[in-house]
Short mmCIF file of C-alpha atoms in Angstrom, two decimals:
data_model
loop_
_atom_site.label_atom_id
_atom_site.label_comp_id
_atom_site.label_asym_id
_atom_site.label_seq_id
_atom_site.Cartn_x
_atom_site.Cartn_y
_atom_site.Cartn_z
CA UNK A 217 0.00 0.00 0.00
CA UNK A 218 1.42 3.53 -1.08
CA UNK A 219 2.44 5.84 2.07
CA UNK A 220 -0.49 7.39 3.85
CA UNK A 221 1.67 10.58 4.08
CA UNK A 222 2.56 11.16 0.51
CA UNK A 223 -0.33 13.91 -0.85
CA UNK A 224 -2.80 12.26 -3.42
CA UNK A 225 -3.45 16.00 -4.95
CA UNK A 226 -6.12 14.80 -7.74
CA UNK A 227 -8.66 13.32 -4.73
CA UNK A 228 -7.63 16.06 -2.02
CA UNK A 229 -10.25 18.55 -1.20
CA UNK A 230 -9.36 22.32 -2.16
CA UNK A 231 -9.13 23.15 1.37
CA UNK A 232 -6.55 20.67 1.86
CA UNK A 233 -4.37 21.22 -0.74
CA UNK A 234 -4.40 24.88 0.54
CA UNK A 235 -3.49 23.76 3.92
CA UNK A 236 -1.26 21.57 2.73
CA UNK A 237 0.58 24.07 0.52
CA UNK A 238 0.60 26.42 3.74
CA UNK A 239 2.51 23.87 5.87
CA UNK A 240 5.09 23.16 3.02
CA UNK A 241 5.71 26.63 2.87
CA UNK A 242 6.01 27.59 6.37
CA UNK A 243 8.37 24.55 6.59
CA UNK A 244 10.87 26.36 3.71
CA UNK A 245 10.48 29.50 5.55
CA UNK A 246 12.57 27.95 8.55
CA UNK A 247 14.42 25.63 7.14
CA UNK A 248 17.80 26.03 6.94
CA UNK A 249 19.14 27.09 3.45
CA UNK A 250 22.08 25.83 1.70
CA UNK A 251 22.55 24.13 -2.16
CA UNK A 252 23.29 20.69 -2.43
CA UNK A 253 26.40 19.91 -4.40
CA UNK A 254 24.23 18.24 -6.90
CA UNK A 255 21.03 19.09 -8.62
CA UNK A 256 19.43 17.40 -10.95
CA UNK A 257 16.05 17.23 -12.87
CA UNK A 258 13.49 15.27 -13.20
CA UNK A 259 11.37 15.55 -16.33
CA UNK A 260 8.12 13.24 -16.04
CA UNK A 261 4.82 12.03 -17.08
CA UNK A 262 1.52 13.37 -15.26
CA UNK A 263 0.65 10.86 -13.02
CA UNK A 264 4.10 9.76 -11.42
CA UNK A 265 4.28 12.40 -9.32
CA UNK A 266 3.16 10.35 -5.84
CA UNK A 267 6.12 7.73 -7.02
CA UNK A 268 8.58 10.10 -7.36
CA UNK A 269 7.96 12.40 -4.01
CA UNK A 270 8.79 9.13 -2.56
CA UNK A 271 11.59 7.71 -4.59
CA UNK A 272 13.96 11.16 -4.58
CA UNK A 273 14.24 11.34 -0.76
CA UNK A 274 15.60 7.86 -0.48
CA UNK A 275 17.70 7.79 -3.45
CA UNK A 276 19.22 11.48 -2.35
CA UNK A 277 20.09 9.88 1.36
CA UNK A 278 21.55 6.58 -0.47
CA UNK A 279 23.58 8.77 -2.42
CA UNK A 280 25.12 11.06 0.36
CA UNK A 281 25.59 8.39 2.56
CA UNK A 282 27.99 6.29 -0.43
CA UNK A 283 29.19 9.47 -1.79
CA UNK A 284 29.70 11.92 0.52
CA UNK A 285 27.71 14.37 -1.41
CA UNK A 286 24.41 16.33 -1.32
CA UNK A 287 21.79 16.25 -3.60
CA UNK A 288 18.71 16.95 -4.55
CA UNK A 289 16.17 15.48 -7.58
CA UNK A 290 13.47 18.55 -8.44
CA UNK A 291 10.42 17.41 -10.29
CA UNK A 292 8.66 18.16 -13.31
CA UNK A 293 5.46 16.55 -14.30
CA UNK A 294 2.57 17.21 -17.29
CA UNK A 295 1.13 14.64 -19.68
CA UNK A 296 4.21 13.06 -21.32
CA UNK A 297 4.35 14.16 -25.29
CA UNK A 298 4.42 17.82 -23.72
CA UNK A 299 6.76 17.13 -21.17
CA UNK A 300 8.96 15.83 -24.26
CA UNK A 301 8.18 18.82 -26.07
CA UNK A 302 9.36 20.83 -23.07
CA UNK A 303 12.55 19.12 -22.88
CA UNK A 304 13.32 19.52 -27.01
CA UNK A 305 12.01 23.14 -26.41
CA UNK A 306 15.13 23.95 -23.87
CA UNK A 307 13.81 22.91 -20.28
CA UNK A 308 17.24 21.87 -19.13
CA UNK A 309 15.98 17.60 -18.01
CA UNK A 310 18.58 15.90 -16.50
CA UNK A 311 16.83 12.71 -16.78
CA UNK A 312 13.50 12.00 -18.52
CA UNK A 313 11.12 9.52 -17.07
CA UNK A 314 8.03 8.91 -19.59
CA UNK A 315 5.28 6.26 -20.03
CA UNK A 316 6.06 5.88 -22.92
CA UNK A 317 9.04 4.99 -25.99
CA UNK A 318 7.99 7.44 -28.44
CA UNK A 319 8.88 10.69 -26.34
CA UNK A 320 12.41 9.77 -25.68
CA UNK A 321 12.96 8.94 -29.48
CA UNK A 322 11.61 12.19 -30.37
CA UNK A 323 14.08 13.65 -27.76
CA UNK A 324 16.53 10.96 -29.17
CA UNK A 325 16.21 12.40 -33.25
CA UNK A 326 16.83 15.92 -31.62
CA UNK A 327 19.73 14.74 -30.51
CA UNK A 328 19.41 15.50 -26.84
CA UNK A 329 19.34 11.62 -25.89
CA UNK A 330 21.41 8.58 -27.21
CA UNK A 331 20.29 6.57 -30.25
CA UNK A 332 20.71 3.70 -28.36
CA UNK A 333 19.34 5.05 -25.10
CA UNK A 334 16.93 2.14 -24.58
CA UNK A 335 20.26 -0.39 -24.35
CA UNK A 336 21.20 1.80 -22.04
CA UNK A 337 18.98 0.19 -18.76
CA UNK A 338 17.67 -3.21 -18.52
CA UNK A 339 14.56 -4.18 -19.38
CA UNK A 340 14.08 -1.50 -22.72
CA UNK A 341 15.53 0.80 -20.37
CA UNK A 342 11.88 0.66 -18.64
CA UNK A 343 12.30 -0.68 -14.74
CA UNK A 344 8.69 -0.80 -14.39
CA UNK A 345 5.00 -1.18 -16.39
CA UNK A 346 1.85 -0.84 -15.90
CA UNK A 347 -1.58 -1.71 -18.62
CA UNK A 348 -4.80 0.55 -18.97
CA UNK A 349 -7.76 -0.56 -16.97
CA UNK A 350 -11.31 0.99 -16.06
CA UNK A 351 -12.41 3.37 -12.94
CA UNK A 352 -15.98 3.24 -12.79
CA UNK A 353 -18.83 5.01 -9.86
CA UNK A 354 -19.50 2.63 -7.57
CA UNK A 355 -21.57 -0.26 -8.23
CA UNK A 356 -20.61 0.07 -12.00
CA UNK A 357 -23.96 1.42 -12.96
CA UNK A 358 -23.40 0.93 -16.76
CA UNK A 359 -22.31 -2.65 -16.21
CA UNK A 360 -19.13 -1.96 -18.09
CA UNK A 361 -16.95 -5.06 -18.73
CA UNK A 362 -14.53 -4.86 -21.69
CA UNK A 363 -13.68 -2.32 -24.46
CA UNK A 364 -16.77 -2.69 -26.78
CA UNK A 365 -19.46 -1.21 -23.37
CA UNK A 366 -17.01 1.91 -23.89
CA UNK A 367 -18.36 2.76 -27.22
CA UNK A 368 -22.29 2.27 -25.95
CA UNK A 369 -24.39 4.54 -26.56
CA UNK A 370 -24.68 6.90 -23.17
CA UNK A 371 -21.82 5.61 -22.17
CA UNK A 372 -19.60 9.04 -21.47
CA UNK A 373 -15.57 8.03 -21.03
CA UNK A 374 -12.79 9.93 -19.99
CA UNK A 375 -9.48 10.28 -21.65
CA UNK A 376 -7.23 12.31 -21.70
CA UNK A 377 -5.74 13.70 -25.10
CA UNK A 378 -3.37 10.77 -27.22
CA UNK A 379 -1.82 13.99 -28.81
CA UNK A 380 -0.28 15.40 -25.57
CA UNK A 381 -0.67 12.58 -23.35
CA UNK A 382 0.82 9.28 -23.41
CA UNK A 383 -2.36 7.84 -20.96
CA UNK A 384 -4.72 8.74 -23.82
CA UNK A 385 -2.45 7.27 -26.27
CA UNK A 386 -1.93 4.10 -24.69
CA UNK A 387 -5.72 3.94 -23.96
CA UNK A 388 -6.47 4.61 -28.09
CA UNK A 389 -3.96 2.11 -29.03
CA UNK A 390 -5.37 -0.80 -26.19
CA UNK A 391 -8.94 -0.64 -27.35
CA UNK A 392 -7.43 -0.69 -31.31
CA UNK A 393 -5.37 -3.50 -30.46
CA UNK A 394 -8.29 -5.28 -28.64
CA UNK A 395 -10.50 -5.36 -31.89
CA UNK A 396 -7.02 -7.37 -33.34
CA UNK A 397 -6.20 -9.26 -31.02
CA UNK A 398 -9.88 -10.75 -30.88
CA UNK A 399 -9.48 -11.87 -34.56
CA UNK A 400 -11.00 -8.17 -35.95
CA UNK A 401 -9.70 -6.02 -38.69
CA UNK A 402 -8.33 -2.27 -38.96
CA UNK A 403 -11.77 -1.28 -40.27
CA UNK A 404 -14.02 -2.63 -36.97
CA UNK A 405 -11.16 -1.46 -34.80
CA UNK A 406 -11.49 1.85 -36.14
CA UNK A 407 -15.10 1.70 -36.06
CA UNK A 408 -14.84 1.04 -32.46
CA UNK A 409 -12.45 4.22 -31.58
CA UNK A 410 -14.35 6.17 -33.22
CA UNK A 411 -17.23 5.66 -31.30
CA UNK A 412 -15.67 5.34 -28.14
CA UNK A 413 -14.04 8.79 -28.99
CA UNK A 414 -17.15 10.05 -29.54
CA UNK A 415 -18.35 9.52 -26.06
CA UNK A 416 -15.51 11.55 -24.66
CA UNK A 417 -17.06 14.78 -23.23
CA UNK A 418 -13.58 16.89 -22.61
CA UNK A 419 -10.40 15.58 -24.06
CA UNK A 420 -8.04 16.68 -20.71
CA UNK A 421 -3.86 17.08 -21.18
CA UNK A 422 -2.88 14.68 -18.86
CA UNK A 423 -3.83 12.23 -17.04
CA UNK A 424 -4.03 13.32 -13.57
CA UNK A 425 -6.07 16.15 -15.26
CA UNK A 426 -8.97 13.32 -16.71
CA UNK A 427 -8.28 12.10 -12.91
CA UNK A 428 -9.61 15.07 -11.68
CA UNK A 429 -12.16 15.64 -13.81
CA UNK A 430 -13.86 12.02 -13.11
CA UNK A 431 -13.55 12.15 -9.59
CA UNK A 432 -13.47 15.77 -8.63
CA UNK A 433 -15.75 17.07 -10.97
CA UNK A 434 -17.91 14.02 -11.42
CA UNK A 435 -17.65 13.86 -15.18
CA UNK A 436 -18.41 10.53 -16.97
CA UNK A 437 -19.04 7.02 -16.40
CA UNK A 438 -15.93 5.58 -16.52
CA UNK A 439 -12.36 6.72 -16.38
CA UNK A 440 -9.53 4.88 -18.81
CA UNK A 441 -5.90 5.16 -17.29
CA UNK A 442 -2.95 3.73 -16.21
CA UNK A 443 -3.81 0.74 -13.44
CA UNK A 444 -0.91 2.02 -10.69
CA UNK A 445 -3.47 5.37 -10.74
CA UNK A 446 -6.66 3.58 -10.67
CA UNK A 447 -5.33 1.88 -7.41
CA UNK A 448 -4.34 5.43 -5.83
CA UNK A 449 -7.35 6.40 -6.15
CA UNK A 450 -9.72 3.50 -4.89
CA UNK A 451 -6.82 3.47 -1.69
CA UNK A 452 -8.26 7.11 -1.59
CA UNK A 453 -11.26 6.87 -2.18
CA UNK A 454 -12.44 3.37 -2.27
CA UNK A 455 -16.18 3.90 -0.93
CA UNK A 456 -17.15 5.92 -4.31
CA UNK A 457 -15.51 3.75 -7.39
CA UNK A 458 -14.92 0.33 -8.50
CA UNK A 459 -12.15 -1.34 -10.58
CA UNK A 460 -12.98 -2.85 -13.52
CA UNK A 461 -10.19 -4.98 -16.01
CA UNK A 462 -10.71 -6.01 -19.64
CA UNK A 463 -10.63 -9.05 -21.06
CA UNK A 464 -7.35 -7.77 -22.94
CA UNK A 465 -4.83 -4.71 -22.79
CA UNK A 466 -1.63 -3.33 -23.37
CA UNK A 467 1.92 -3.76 -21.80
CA UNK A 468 2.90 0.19 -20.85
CA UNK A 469 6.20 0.31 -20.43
CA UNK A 470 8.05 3.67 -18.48
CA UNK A 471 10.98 4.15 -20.33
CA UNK A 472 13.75 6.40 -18.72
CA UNK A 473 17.27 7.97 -20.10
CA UNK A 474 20.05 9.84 -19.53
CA UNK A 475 19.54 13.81 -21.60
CA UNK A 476 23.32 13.42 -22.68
CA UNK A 477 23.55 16.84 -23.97
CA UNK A 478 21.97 18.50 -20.36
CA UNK A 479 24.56 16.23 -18.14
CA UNK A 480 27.28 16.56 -20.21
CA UNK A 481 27.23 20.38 -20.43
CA UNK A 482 26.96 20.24 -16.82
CA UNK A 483 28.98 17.33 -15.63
CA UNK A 484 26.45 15.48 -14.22
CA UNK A 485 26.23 12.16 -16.05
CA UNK A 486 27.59 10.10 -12.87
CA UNK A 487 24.85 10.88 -10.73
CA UNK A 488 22.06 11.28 -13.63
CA UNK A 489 22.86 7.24 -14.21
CA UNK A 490 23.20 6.81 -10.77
CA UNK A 491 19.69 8.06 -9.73
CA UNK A 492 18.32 6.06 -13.01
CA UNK A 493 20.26 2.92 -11.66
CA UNK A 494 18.36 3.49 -8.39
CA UNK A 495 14.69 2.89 -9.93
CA UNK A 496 16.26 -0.75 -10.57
CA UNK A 497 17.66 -1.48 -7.02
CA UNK A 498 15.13 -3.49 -4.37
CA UNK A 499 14.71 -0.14 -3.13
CA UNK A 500 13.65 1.81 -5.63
CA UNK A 501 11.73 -1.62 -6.72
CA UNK A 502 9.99 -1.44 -3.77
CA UNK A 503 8.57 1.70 -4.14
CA UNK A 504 7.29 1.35 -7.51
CA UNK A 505 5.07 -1.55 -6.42
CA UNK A 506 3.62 0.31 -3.62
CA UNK A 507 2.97 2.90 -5.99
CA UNK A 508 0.71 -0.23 -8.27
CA UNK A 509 3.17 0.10 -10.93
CA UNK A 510 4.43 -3.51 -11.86
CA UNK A 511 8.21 -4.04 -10.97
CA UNK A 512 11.00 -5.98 -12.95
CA UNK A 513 12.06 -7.33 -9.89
CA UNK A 514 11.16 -11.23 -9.63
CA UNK A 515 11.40 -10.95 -5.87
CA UNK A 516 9.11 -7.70 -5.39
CA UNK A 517 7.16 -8.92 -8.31
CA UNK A 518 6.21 -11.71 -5.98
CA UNK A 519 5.79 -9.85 -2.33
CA UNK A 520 3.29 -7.71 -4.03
CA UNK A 521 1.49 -10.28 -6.57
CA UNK A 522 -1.72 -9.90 -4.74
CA UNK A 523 -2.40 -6.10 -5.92
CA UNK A 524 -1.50 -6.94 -9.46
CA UNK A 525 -4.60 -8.93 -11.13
CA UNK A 526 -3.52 -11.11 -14.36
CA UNK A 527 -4.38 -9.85 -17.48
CA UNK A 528 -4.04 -10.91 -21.37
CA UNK A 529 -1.15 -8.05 -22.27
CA UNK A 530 -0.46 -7.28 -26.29
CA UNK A 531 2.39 -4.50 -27.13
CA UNK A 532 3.13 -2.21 -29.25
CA UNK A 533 5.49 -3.82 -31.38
CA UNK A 534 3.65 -6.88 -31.85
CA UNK A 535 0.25 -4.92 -32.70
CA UNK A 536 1.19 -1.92 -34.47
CA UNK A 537 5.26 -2.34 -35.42
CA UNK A 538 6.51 -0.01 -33.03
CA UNK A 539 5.98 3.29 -32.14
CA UNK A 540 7.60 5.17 -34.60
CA UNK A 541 4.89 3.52 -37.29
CA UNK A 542 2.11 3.92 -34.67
CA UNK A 543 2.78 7.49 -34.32
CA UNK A 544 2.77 7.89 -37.67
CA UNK A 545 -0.25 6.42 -38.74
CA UNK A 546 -2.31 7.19 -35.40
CA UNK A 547 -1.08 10.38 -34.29
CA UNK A 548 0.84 12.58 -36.44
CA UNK A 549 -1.26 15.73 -37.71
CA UNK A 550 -3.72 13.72 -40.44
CA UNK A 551 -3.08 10.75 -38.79
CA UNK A 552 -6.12 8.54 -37.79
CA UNK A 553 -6.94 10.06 -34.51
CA UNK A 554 -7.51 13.49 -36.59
CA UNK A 555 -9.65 11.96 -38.51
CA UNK A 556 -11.20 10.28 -35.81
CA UNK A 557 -11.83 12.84 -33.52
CA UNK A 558 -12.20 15.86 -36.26
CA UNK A 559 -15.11 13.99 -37.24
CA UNK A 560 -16.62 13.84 -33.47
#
């Protein structure tokens, strides 16, 4: 179970997040100031931040203790294509940490990141995954089961948007991939999208943003996101929603690298590796899977198999070739969510 302490801003009431922001403050205002030798940043996906308020204290103490030196991981978070964006546009990233492949290549053809950045790490250079699953009200009202009750009519879904935010891409991709993988063609599965998409009532930037807007503001019938933020929010707020898996999804992998040009310039690359080495120890393993995101680790894998419900997983090589050909043919400008969604 994630930390008790560690602020679940998407489900906290105004109020709180006001007090909260009050106390955090105060604290900085008698702290003791001083730099840490070391600073480094931390450019991520929208609904990591929990994992990552808990992972940079422990990694900065492991450090200082086997180094001898201070430092100190600042975060950045947003849906993940922009956060990419951000990074290619000049926001000095140390490291990236994205939910998906597609943003570090981008970063990768701008020549921030190495070609071969995802040898760089084990596992794809992706220490942990998670797969898109269902939120629905409590009771699951609209009795939804699978991907094919999403595109019912009066059925209103939340998703955030696949051009900004690697959530809603993942989702678009899972419930194409579904109509395949049950023996369908391109045509059905885009007949399926297209009405799913058409039940969207606000297309959000990120996903803790579509969060917010199904729990907070009570929007739609069933929210589509990554299963690790599901979970937070049924720890939160378990009394008001229900999770619901599909018969099949996809394998979302959180790829992380190195920005070579950022660390280099500033002669940072030992402890930029060193803090992405960390997400692979049994520490940093640890807190992953108390976060619901699946680990690599076969022995944390199994100490927290209970929250992690088997499911039928496809990827995105072996459904659409990659994703530098699904990005081309889904999302590029033209591609077939424009014509998808222009047509809404």
């Amino acid at each position: 179970m994630p930390n008790k302490k560690i602020a679940f801003s998407a489900v906290c009431s105004p109020a709180r997040r006001l007090l909260l922001a009050g106390v955090a403050a105060s604290a900085m205002a008698i702290a003791p100031a001083h730099a840490a030798d070391v600073t480094l940043l931390n450019v991520s996906y929208d609904v990591a931040r929990e994992l990552y308020k808990e992972i940079n204290p422990v990694f900065e103490a492991q450090y200082q203790k086997q180094s001898g030196k201070s430092i100190e991981v600042k975060q950045s978070h947003g849906g993940s294509s922009k956060q990419a964006r951000s990074v290619a546009d000049g926001l000095e990233a140390s490291v990236v940490t994205m939910n998906q492949a597609n943003d570090i290549d981008m970063l990768s053809d701008r020549g921030l990141v190495a070609k071969d950045w995802a040898k760089r790490f084990p596992n794809n250079a992706a220490p942990m995954y998670s797969t898109m699953v269902y939120l629905v009200r409590k009771g699951n009202p609209k009795g939804i089961k699978d991907w094919a009750d999403l595109a019912k009519p009066g059925v209103q879904v939340v998703i955030p948007n696949p051009k900004t935010a690697g959530n809603g891409r993942y989702t678009y991709l899972a419930a194409w991939g579904s109509v395949l993988q049950n023996g369908g063609n391109d045509a059905q599965a885009r007949e399926l999208v297209t009405k799913i998409f058409r039940n969207v009532p606000v297309l959000d930037g990120g996903g803790r943003a579509a969060t917010t807007t199904f729990t907070q503001r009570q929007i739609g019938d069933v929210l589509v996101t990554f299963e690790n933020e599901v979970s937070l929010v049924r720890a939160e707020m378990g009394s008001n929603f229900d999770i619901v898996y599909p018969s099949v999804s996809i394998l979302a992998e959180s790829p992380v690298a190195v920005v070579d040009k950022v660390v280099d310039k500033r002669g940072i690359r030992k402890e930029a590796t060193a803090y992405l080495n960390f997400l692979y120890s049994e520490a940093g393993q640890e807190i992953i899977a108390k976060h619901y995101l699946r680990p690599r680790s076969a022995a944390v894998a199994k100490k927290y198999a209970a929250q992690f419900k088997p499911i039928k997983l496809f990827t995105v090589d072996d459904v659409f070739g990659g994703w530098r050909a699904a990005q081309k043919r889904h999302f590029d400008d033209g591609g077939e969510f424009d014509k998808i969604y222009g047509g809404k």
